[in-house]
Amino acid sequence: MSEPLSPRTPLSLLRTFPGFWSLSLILGAAIIPIFLCLPLLSLFVQVPFTELAKRISSPVVLNALRLSLLTSFSSAVIIVVFGLPTAYFFATSEFPGKRALEVLMNLPMVLPPTVAGLGLLLAFGRSGLVGGWLARMGWSIPFSTVAVVLAQLFVATPFFVNAARSGFEAVDPHLLKAASSLGASPFYCFLRIVLPLSSRSLAVGMAMAWARSLGEFGATITFAGNLPGVTQTMPLAVYMAMQSDLQAAVALSVLLLIVSFGILMALRTRVFLGPR
Amino acid sequence: MLKATLKKKLTAFDLEVSLEVEKAFPLVIVGENGAGKTTVLNLLTGLVPPDEGRVELNGKIFCDTARGFHLAPEHREIGYVFQDAALFSHLTVYENVAFGLRARRVPDREVEHRVREMLHRFGIWDLAASRPGKLSGGQKQQVALARALVTKPRLLLLDEAMAALDYRNRREVRNDLRFFLKDENCITLLVTHQPLEAMAFGEKVAVLEQGKIVQLGAREELLRRPRTPYVAELMGVNFFQGRVVARASDGLCEVRTENGILHLLAEEGREDVFIAVDPREITLHTSAPSGTAQNVFEGAILELLPEPPLGERVRVVLGTHPSIVAEVTIHAVRTLALREGISVYASFKATAARSYN
């Protein structure tokens, strides 16, 4: 890695390039962090700390948290397992209709989540394309925990596949050529060269997909409903609490915030410590 | 012995090459960028299948389209070294060199022994624990060579392997390699676009132009008897192609070329001849020469290039038809006040031209 050219601290930036450019860069760069942190800070200011512990330990909250973590991690694992081959195939192969298929696969990212939920219902619902067939076999998907995971998979997978794919595409083809001449099979190349060299992109994609799963609301409530303990994840619980008890909603939100921050931070540190 | 006949349709032209390389005589393929050099290597490694062809190394068949046979690249026991070294940046030097052995499931103890020996042979044992990002260009290329050679390849392919190195590193790496290959049972093929590199590395040189080998031979042969304008340009020789139209009793001939009549000495025999004229045999004049010089061209000076080591001699590139290169002394440049843009006469004697067919 080459050394960055520009100075590191705002002060040294101002000292080396005093004038309009440095000043406007610093001011411009300050607006977004402030805007993003303001709502988060407000939650912490509002939270009744004395009651926080009590509120958090209520069974509704604990159930919602447990369900959120369970489903979002399951989704993350499934996304990685099936996303890796998909991303690698799309990164390394050409076939007719590839471009159109890629656009289709990215649609869930821009679709309103309620539309996604409706689509899932029409596909996996009792009278749906696949759901009807599953129902005859005795399996009912909607309004179950499985439906929560399906909703998360649908909206979050593209985040991982896109990140993984750009990571794979960034691996120098010369390295693969060298590895295969050294006697490495394609699978060995993938394990020892491609995966380690794209580990950053993979971790970033994983974090984004997981975060998107954790925050999933619209598709879940449309497709899986809002049953406490079965399909009521944290975002749904927050929304429900807001209808009756704002303080409870704040407490839930703060809890969600702390857990998310911890996990994202851990992932980041892991990534930065990993090989470059 | 490597025997290969390869055909492959490319977008710009059809590649059609057949090669025979012996262990004792490494082959250099020289050609411009885009002539198909890397494609030839890809076809040999098996990363790209030929449309038609057969590759055989020491009796082992790599590929034979007539029988629909294609051996996977990882089973061909080939060492491939790139211009950019292509080291695995996430692995240490040691693990880079060990990669091929581990991929072939060589036992750990033997891996350690062979990697250690190889790093010592290249004098880079000190670097074993370093990451490639910390190495100089020469060191990277040494690691790349060690990585390829530790697997004891039967065929070593060097893809512009020395091109990115500076002059001194290049000589060192080349010497390392030559020393190493002496006692290995390994057939070597180098591709390059630099004629100097080709001359320095191989005694046998093939010139690739538009996917075809236009000339193949010992390097002296190419220097003395180029057969296409491109080869002549690579070798820095003036080149003409023509037909003998008149022959005098003393052997003096008139040869019709695209650019007019040349006078030279040619033996009896075939009438279609190639003509090479050494740049040192060309004399420059500021006014039309009279006297013994038989062949005169007029044109503007395009370039003046001092020759290493001391600039005592200067290459003068002229905008004549065809373009002629003369090599004159710095003294001549000064007395004739030669500079870019001025018009001069270039001449050579009938005896200075070498004709052959």
XYZ file of C-alpha atoms in Angstrom:
633
model
C 0.000 0.000 0.000
C 1.364 3.391 -0.919
C 1.269 6.267 1.539
C -1.670 8.627 1.121
C -0.620 11.872 -0.489
C -2.882 14.226 1.439
C -2.270 15.233 5.041
C -4.004 13.185 7.683
C -5.527 15.596 10.183
C -7.831 18.526 9.376
C -5.316 20.838 11.023
C -2.379 19.727 8.880
C -4.624 19.931 5.818
C -5.378 23.569 6.601
C -1.713 24.241 7.229
C -0.469 22.725 3.935
C -3.281 24.068 1.748
C -4.642 27.122 3.561
C -7.565 28.623 1.708
C -10.981 28.061 0.221
C -10.484 24.434 -0.858
C -9.460 23.028 2.524
C -12.032 25.017 4.417
C -14.935 24.044 2.177
C -13.802 20.406 2.127
C -13.816 20.214 5.910
C -17.141 22.029 6.282
C -18.720 19.985 3.485
C -17.485 16.748 4.993
C -18.890 17.632 8.403
C -22.535 17.919 7.363
C -23.266 14.256 6.630
C -21.762 12.841 9.847
C -23.739 15.384 11.869
C -26.948 14.604 10.027
C -26.467 10.847 10.476
C -25.559 11.022 14.150
C -28.294 13.424 15.220
C -31.244 10.944 15.266
C -29.066 8.293 16.895
C -28.011 10.709 19.620
C -31.625 11.785 20.150
C -32.586 8.191 20.942
C -29.916 8.025 23.609
C -30.953 11.378 25.079
C -34.590 10.258 25.296
C -33.991 6.853 26.800
C -35.135 6.403 30.426
C -31.934 4.723 31.670
C -33.434 3.747 35.026
C -36.161 1.819 33.302
C -34.031 0.509 30.432
C -32.959 -2.680 32.146
C -36.500 -3.514 33.187
C -37.952 -2.806 29.779
C -35.295 -4.796 27.969
C -35.796 -7.835 30.132
C -39.509 -8.040 29.367
C -40.401 -11.257 27.483
C -41.785 -9.408 24.420
C -38.525 -7.535 23.957
C -36.336 -10.570 24.587
C -38.389 -12.649 22.185
C -38.145 -10.006 19.493
C -34.385 -9.655 19.981
C -33.835 -13.413 19.945
C -35.925 -13.768 16.801
C -34.159 -10.867 15.079
C -30.696 -12.253 15.795
C -31.694 -15.810 14.883
C -33.298 -14.863 11.569
C -30.731 -12.283 10.498
C -27.799 -14.608 11.177
C -29.537 -17.514 9.456
C -30.126 -15.240 6.483
C -26.501 -14.115 6.480
C -25.254 -17.711 6.479
C -27.642 -18.795 3.704
C -26.771 -15.705 1.661
C -23.050 -16.470 1.891
C -23.442 -20.172 1.082
C -25.517 -19.584 -2.047
C -24.200 -16.114 -2.851
C -20.561 -17.214 -3.250
C -21.096 -19.533 -6.229
C -23.556 -17.094 -7.800
C -21.151 -14.175 -7.457
C -18.173 -16.193 -8.723
C -20.101 -17.519 -11.681
C -21.307 -14.069 -12.682
C -17.833 -12.621 -12.166
C -16.117 -15.168 -14.392
C -18.647 -16.297 -16.997
C -20.387 -14.845 -19.998
C -23.721 -16.049 -21.324
C -26.569 -14.554 -23.354
C -29.030 -12.580 -21.250
C -26.488 -12.070 -18.463
C -26.988 -8.308 -18.342
C -30.783 -8.564 -18.084
C -30.553 -11.243 -15.404
C -28.199 -9.038 -13.384
C -30.633 -6.132 -13.490
C -33.447 -8.448 -12.422
C -31.381 -9.758 -9.533
C -30.738 -6.206 -8.358
C -34.401 -5.210 -8.400
C -35.092 -6.319 -4.799
C -32.725 -3.553 -3.660
C -34.839 -0.791 -5.203
C -38.281 -2.372 -4.887
C -40.435 -1.036 -2.018
C -40.238 -3.818 0.593
C -44.025 -4.101 0.722
C -44.010 -4.967 -2.982
C -41.334 -7.558 -2.244
C -43.563 -8.999 0.485
C -46.519 -9.133 -1.865
C -44.418 -10.922 -4.470
C -43.253 -13.441 -1.892
C -46.840 -14.012 -0.813
C -47.881 -14.684 -4.402
C -44.979 -17.087 -4.878
C -44.936 -18.927 -1.547
C -48.472 -18.243 -0.265
C -50.977 -21.090 0.006
C -52.275 -20.441 -3.500
C -48.949 -19.232 -4.860
C -46.828 -20.655 -7.655
C -44.601 -22.728 -5.394
C -46.642 -22.307 -2.219
C -49.631 -24.241 -3.570
C -47.433 -27.179 -4.340
C -45.734 -26.924 -0.910
C -49.161 -26.703 0.778
C -50.181 -30.005 -0.811
C -47.050 -31.530 0.732
C -48.187 -30.176 4.102
C -45.827 -27.207 4.346
C -47.132 -23.723 4.930
C -44.637 -20.922 4.642
C -46.475 -17.589 5.232
C -46.736 -16.279 8.777
C -43.926 -18.504 10.029
C -40.326 -17.858 11.059
C -39.247 -19.386 7.746
C -41.197 -16.609 6.020
C -39.255 -14.013 8.027
C -35.992 -15.508 6.774
C -37.268 -15.710 3.178
C -38.260 -12.032 3.305
C -34.799 -11.104 4.558
C -33.074 -13.273 1.952
C -35.071 -11.655 -0.816
C -34.158 -8.089 0.041
C -30.611 -8.630 1.361
C -28.985 -11.129 -1.036
C -28.176 -8.595 -3.795
C -26.035 -6.584 -1.374
C -23.758 -9.549 -0.763
C -23.711 -10.835 -4.332
C -22.784 -7.413 -5.726
C -19.997 -6.850 -3.213
C -18.605 -10.369 -3.593
C -18.721 -10.094 -7.345
C -16.755 -6.869 -7.490
C -14.269 -8.440 -5.083
C -13.839 -11.463 -7.364
C -13.540 -9.290 -10.442
C -10.739 -7.315 -8.802
C -8.520 -10.419 -8.493
C -5.762 -10.167 -11.125
C -6.315 -12.914 -13.733
C -2.532 -13.315 -13.969
C -2.580 -14.731 -10.437
C -5.025 -17.446 -11.453
C -2.968 -18.205 -14.521
C 0.170 -18.468 -12.386
C -1.617 -20.658 -9.849
C -2.969 -23.057 -12.434
C 0.456 -23.400 -14.055
C 1.774 -24.270 -10.588
C -0.573 -27.238 -10.492
C -3.513 -25.746 -8.630
C -6.972 -26.980 -9.590
C -9.682 -24.333 -10.065
C -11.100 -25.216 -6.641
C -7.690 -24.881 -4.957
C -7.188 -21.518 -6.703
C -10.558 -20.374 -5.413
C -9.764 -21.381 -1.826
C -6.172 -20.191 -1.612
C -6.124 -17.195 -3.980
C -9.561 -15.843 -4.797
C -11.181 -16.046 -1.350
C -8.300 -14.521 0.643
C -7.749 -11.739 -1.885
C -11.409 -10.765 -1.908
C -11.964 -11.216 1.829
C -12.506 -7.484 2.339
C -15.284 -7.267 -0.218
C -16.838 -10.447 1.130
C -16.853 -9.125 4.696
C -18.284 -5.797 3.605
C -20.982 -7.547 1.570
C -21.756 -9.859 4.468
C -22.091 -6.925 6.876
C -24.383 -5.071 4.480
C -26.571 -8.119 3.858
C -26.794 -8.871 7.555
C -27.628 -5.261 8.410
C -30.306 -5.154 5.729
C -31.791 -8.399 7.139
C -31.797 -7.050 10.686
C -33.608 -3.881 9.645
C -36.144 -5.647 7.401
C -39.674 -4.418 8.062
C -41.954 -4.016 5.034
C -41.555 -7.396 3.380
C -41.687 -9.145 6.736
C -44.938 -7.580 7.876
C -46.540 -8.216 4.472
C -45.385 -11.775 4.002
C -44.769 -13.075 7.532
C -47.129 -10.992 9.631
C -46.575 -9.759 13.136
C -46.894 -12.705 15.544
C -44.946 -12.171 18.809
C -42.350 -14.899 19.278
C -42.828 -16.271 15.745
C -42.519 -13.452 13.235
C -42.289 -10.279 15.336
C -38.698 -9.117 14.884
C -37.214 -6.020 16.513
C -38.292 -3.530 13.805
C -41.878 -4.816 14.042
C -41.758 -4.707 17.842
C -40.540 -1.103 17.749
C -43.364 -0.175 15.406
C -45.943 -1.920 17.612
C -44.570 -0.308 20.773
C -44.806 3.149 19.172
C -48.592 2.764 18.882
C -48.998 2.440 22.659
C -45.841 3.352 24.567
C -43.219 5.661 23.069
C -40.768 5.033 25.922
C -40.840 1.299 25.206
C -40.185 1.979 21.520
C -37.195 4.142 22.421
C -35.820 1.467 24.713
C -36.135 -1.191 21.999
C -34.494 1.087 19.452
C -31.545 1.793 21.714
C -31.085 -1.903 22.298
C -31.149 -2.582 18.547
C -28.674 0.236 18.015
C -26.200 -1.067 20.578
C -26.314 -4.619 19.218
C -25.886 -3.447 15.612
C -23.044 -1.120 16.484
C -21.226 -3.886 18.327
C -21.537 -6.383 15.496
C -20.600 -3.926 12.713
C -17.622 -2.718 14.737
C -16.437 -6.276 15.305
C -16.720 -7.030 11.579
C -14.842 -3.864 10.639
C -12.006 -4.576 13.035
C -11.785 -8.117 11.713
C -11.662 -6.797 8.186
C -8.998 -4.230 8.891
C -6.841 -6.756 10.677
C -7.208 -9.220 7.827
C -4.718 -9.624 4.966
C -4.491 -6.821 2.451
C 11.616 -31.716 -26.990
C 8.527 -29.573 -27.322
C 6.567 -30.013 -30.535
C 3.579 -27.833 -31.133
C 1.385 -27.036 -34.094
C -1.323 -24.558 -33.238
C -4.142 -22.827 -35.066
C -6.427 -20.305 -33.465
C -8.792 -17.773 -34.971
C -8.310 -14.388 -33.333
C -10.277 -11.218 -33.948
C -7.535 -9.439 -35.923
C -5.914 -12.421 -37.672
C -5.548 -16.188 -37.650
C -2.735 -17.488 -35.500
C -0.885 -20.332 -37.155
C 2.320 -21.457 -35.541
C 4.420 -24.563 -35.379
C 7.343 -24.876 -33.015
C 10.050 -27.314 -32.067
C 12.139 -26.495 -29.034
C 14.993 -28.578 -27.667
C 16.301 -28.464 -24.143
C 19.755 -27.311 -25.190
C 18.444 -24.358 -27.194
C 15.935 -22.110 -25.457
C 13.674 -20.458 -28.006
C 12.891 -16.768 -27.998
C 9.736 -15.580 -29.713
C 10.023 -11.913 -30.523
C 7.193 -9.829 -31.907
C 5.328 -6.592 -31.475
C 2.578 -6.245 -28.909
C -0.512 -7.812 -30.401
C 1.389 -10.195 -32.679
C -0.021 -13.180 -30.778
C 2.859 -13.986 -28.423
C 0.785 -14.361 -25.282
C -1.822 -16.366 -27.168
C 0.886 -18.864 -28.124
C 1.780 -19.223 -24.430
C -1.881 -19.546 -23.406
C -2.315 -22.301 -25.979
C 0.736 -24.132 -24.598
C -0.431 -23.859 -20.983
C -3.888 -25.045 -21.991
C -5.722 -22.031 -20.620
C -7.004 -21.417 -24.126
C -7.854 -24.402 -26.349
C -6.595 -24.284 -29.951
C -9.091 -24.514 -32.815
C -6.828 -27.088 -34.310
C -3.487 -28.444 -33.247
C -1.326 -30.733 -31.229
C 1.125 -30.128 -28.409
C 3.588 -32.718 -27.237
C 6.306 -32.417 -24.628
C 8.925 -35.165 -24.314
C 6.436 -37.641 -25.746
C 3.654 -36.621 -23.377
C 0.660 -35.284 -25.255
C -0.843 -32.069 -23.864
C -3.477 -31.596 -26.444
C -4.552 -33.134 -29.729
C -7.644 -31.741 -31.373
C -7.718 -34.585 -33.896
C -8.483 -36.947 -31.011
C -10.399 -34.394 -28.952
C -7.832 -34.580 -26.169
C -7.091 -31.677 -23.830
C -4.992 -31.991 -20.665
C -6.027 -29.552 -17.894
C -3.493 -26.744 -17.300
C -2.728 -27.879 -13.747
C -1.545 -31.277 -15.009
C 0.917 -29.999 -17.584
C 3.885 -29.318 -15.269
C 4.595 -25.928 -16.772
C 6.335 -23.000 -15.111
C 4.937 -19.639 -16.164
C 6.627 -16.351 -15.274
C 4.956 -13.014 -16.010
C 6.320 -9.561 -16.664
C 4.626 -8.308 -13.487
C 5.805 -11.370 -11.459
C 2.165 -12.041 -10.439
C 3.081 -12.919 -6.866
C 0.305 -13.741 -4.420
C 0.204 -10.553 -2.364
C -1.512 -12.163 0.639
C 1.208 -14.810 1.070
C 4.808 -14.462 2.250
C 7.696 -15.091 -0.126
C 8.109 -18.512 1.455
C 4.451 -19.421 0.939
C 4.532 -18.075 -2.609
C 7.372 -20.420 -3.460
C 5.717 -23.280 -1.570
C 2.402 -22.768 -3.392
C 2.999 -25.143 -6.287
C 4.273 -27.903 -4.010
C 1.323 -27.572 -1.630
C -1.106 -27.565 -4.546
C 0.421 -30.889 -5.578
C 0.146 -32.231 -2.012
C 3.882 -32.671 -1.495
C 4.522 -33.667 2.159
C 5.336 -30.736 4.482
C 8.876 -31.827 5.251
C 9.801 -32.053 1.587
C 8.112 -28.712 0.893
C 10.291 -27.077 3.515
C 13.450 -28.676 2.181
C 12.812 -27.747 -1.437
C 11.639 -24.197 -0.747
C 14.634 -23.533 1.489
C 17.040 -24.853 -1.120
C 15.436 -22.827 -3.891
C 15.448 -19.581 -1.896
C 19.123 -20.126 -1.098
C 19.968 -20.775 -4.722
C 18.460 -17.443 -5.710
C 20.061 -15.773 -2.682
C 16.715 -14.604 -1.317
C 16.417 -16.696 1.832
C 16.494 -13.459 3.868
C 13.222 -12.449 2.260
C 11.364 -15.660 3.161
C 9.063 -13.967 5.674
C 8.458 -10.777 3.656
C 5.295 -9.934 1.783
C 5.651 -9.291 -1.961
C 4.558 -5.662 -1.503
C 7.861 -4.921 0.253
C 10.129 -6.266 -2.505
C 11.958 -4.500 -5.322
C 11.197 -5.375 -8.938
C 14.278 -7.580 -9.255
C 13.488 -9.451 -6.043
C 9.900 -10.011 -7.131
C 11.059 -11.524 -10.386
C 13.509 -13.774 -8.537
C 10.691 -14.988 -6.289
C 8.509 -15.593 -9.344
C 11.272 -17.656 -10.944
C 11.897 -19.584 -7.736
C 8.152 -20.241 -7.426
C 7.989 -21.605 -10.963
C 11.211 -23.619 -10.811
C 10.710 -25.272 -7.417
C 8.037 -27.493 -8.950
C 10.620 -28.803 -11.448
C 8.618 -27.875 -14.524
C 9.269 -29.666 -17.805
C 8.524 -26.489 -19.709
C 9.341 -22.969 -18.576
C 7.442 -20.117 -20.227
C 8.760 -16.606 -19.676
C 6.222 -13.968 -20.712
C 8.223 -10.725 -21.051
C 9.645 -11.909 -17.752
C 12.579 -9.511 -17.754
C 10.897 -6.525 -19.382
C 9.882 -4.681 -16.222
C 13.348 -4.844 -14.673
C 15.983 -2.173 -14.897
C 19.178 -2.887 -16.770
C 21.252 -4.272 -13.908
C 18.514 -6.421 -12.370
C 17.765 -7.794 -15.765
C 21.292 -9.031 -16.240
C 21.328 -10.554 -12.769
C 18.031 -12.357 -13.205
C 19.056 -13.548 -16.647
C 22.314 -14.938 -15.279
C 20.506 -16.605 -12.368
C 18.205 -18.225 -14.822
C 20.884 -19.355 -17.227
C 22.912 -20.810 -14.368
C 19.867 -22.606 -13.059
C 18.666 -24.017 -16.361
C 22.072 -25.544 -17.052
C 21.433 -28.428 -14.681
C 17.666 -28.727 -14.956
C 15.803 -30.881 -17.381
C 13.610 -28.080 -18.581
C 12.693 -26.691 -21.980
C 12.562 -22.910 -22.047
C 10.582 -20.477 -24.155
C 10.757 -16.709 -23.765
C 8.498 -14.204 -25.465
C 9.473 -10.564 -25.697
C 8.932 -7.464 -27.779
C 12.469 -6.234 -27.168
C 15.030 -7.339 -29.770
C 17.892 -6.729 -27.327
C 16.301 -9.101 -24.848
C 15.845 -11.679 -27.575
C 19.462 -11.400 -28.624
C 20.702 -11.595 -25.047
C 18.684 -14.611 -24.021
C 18.447 -17.057 -26.832
C 20.588 -18.498 -29.505
C 17.461 -19.469 -31.372
C 14.962 -16.777 -32.239
C 11.561 -16.916 -33.885
C 9.990 -13.714 -35.160
C 6.214 -13.571 -34.867
C 4.260 -11.185 -37.058
C 0.439 -11.171 -37.253
C 0.182 -14.663 -35.785
C 2.730 -16.271 -38.119
C 6.388 -17.067 -37.610
C 8.032 -15.092 -40.388
C 11.563 -16.147 -39.619
C 13.169 -18.696 -37.372
C 16.845 -19.274 -36.860
C 20.039 -18.708 -34.945
C 20.387 -15.122 -33.789
C 23.423 -14.545 -36.046
C 21.381 -15.789 -38.960
C 18.642 -13.253 -38.195
C 21.165 -10.477 -37.807
C 22.894 -11.316 -41.061
C 19.969 -12.375 -43.193
C 16.657 -10.805 -42.211
C 13.809 -11.877 -44.469
C 11.109 -9.326 -43.728
C 11.269 -5.565 -43.198
C 10.086 -6.119 -39.617
C 12.907 -8.513 -38.778
C 15.411 -6.128 -40.360
C 14.036 -3.274 -38.302
C 14.267 -5.361 -35.129
C 17.869 -6.152 -35.920
C 18.688 -2.580 -36.892
C 19.728 -3.442 -40.457
C 18.760 -1.703 -43.714
C 16.700 -3.997 -45.850
C 15.605 -4.223 -49.473
C 13.868 -6.833 -51.520
C 14.247 -7.009 -55.290
C 14.952 -8.837 -58.515
C 18.186 -8.969 -60.493
C 17.537 -7.357 -63.886
C 21.061 -7.106 -65.303
C 24.331 -8.773 -64.535
C 27.779 -7.630 -65.710
C 30.757 -9.958 -66.185
C 32.496 -8.652 -63.051
C 29.486 -9.693 -60.905
C 28.042 -6.222 -60.596
C 24.265 -6.454 -60.810
C 21.366 -4.146 -61.197
C 18.533 -5.041 -58.859
C 15.072 -3.578 -59.294
C 13.426 -2.832 -55.971
C 10.209 -1.037 -55.095
C 12.333 2.026 -54.502
C 14.417 2.080 -57.622
C 17.469 0.338 -59.024
C 20.265 -0.772 -56.682
C 23.765 -1.691 -57.763
C 25.408 -4.501 -55.918
C 27.402 -7.682 -56.136
C 25.334 -10.815 -56.276
C 26.286 -14.403 -56.957
C 24.751 -16.316 -59.811
C 21.638 -18.150 -58.779
C 18.106 -17.197 -57.996
C 17.160 -13.811 -59.254
C 14.869 -12.779 -56.386
C 17.085 -11.484 -53.631
C 16.999 -9.963 -50.165
C 19.523 -7.242 -49.540
C 20.896 -6.157 -46.162
C 23.120 -3.151 -45.633
C 24.880 -2.558 -42.337
C 24.225 0.980 -40.989
C 27.991 1.447 -40.646
C 28.402 1.010 -44.392
C 26.191 4.017 -45.111
C 27.971 7.301 -45.794
C 26.279 10.665 -45.413
C 26.885 13.739 -47.562
C 25.440 17.218 -47.567
C 25.733 17.534 -51.359
C 25.170 14.917 -54.065
C 28.130 12.510 -53.946
C 30.287 11.747 -56.953
C 32.745 8.893 -57.209
C 32.631 5.245 -56.345
C 29.412 5.124 -54.334
C 26.853 3.345 -56.487
C 23.667 3.751 -54.533
C 22.408 7.142 -53.425
C 19.268 8.154 -51.566
C 18.115 11.602 -50.562
C 15.985 12.490 -47.560
C 15.559 14.541 -44.397
C 17.081 13.503 -41.075
C 14.320 12.279 -38.771
C 16.340 11.378 -35.688
C 19.868 11.491 -34.304
C 20.466 8.871 -31.599
C 23.820 8.714 -29.766
C 24.884 5.089 -29.324
C 26.019 3.755 -25.959
C 28.411 3.620 -24.271
C 30.022 6.981 -25.021
C 27.988 8.441 -27.848
C 31.044 8.162 -30.088
C 28.797 6.767 -32.765
C 25.434 8.207 -33.730
C 22.526 6.462 -35.432
C 20.935 8.684 -38.031
C 17.421 7.799 -39.160
C 16.569 9.204 -42.581
C 13.196 9.895 -44.151
C 14.233 8.334 -47.462
C 12.121 5.702 -49.264
C 12.584 3.211 -47.744
C 13.765 4.714 -44.472
C 17.515 4.201 -44.105
C 19.516 4.065 -40.884
C 23.141 5.130 -40.934
C 25.630 4.848 -38.136
C 28.312 7.534 -38.281
C 30.896 8.938 -35.888
C 30.168 11.947 -33.715
C 33.024 13.584 -35.644
C 31.116 13.223 -38.915
C 27.989 14.628 -37.301
C 29.943 17.713 -36.269
C 31.832 18.316 -39.519
C 28.707 17.849 -41.653
C 26.660 19.877 -39.119
C 23.955 17.201 -39.119
C 20.756 17.979 -37.279
C 17.166 16.862 -37.398
C 15.209 18.248 -40.333
C 18.008 18.987 -42.809
C 18.155 17.098 -46.080
C 21.149 14.844 -46.772
C 22.373 12.206 -49.235
C 23.003 8.663 -48.046
C 25.114 6.333 -50.114
C 26.602 2.871 -49.996
C 28.958 1.015 -52.292
C 27.985 -1.997 -54.322
C 30.379 -4.056 -52.219
C 28.706 -2.992 -48.951
C 25.387 -4.640 -49.736
C 24.936 -8.275 -48.814
C 22.511 -10.113 -51.050
C 21.047 -13.519 -50.308
C 17.994 -15.551 -51.032
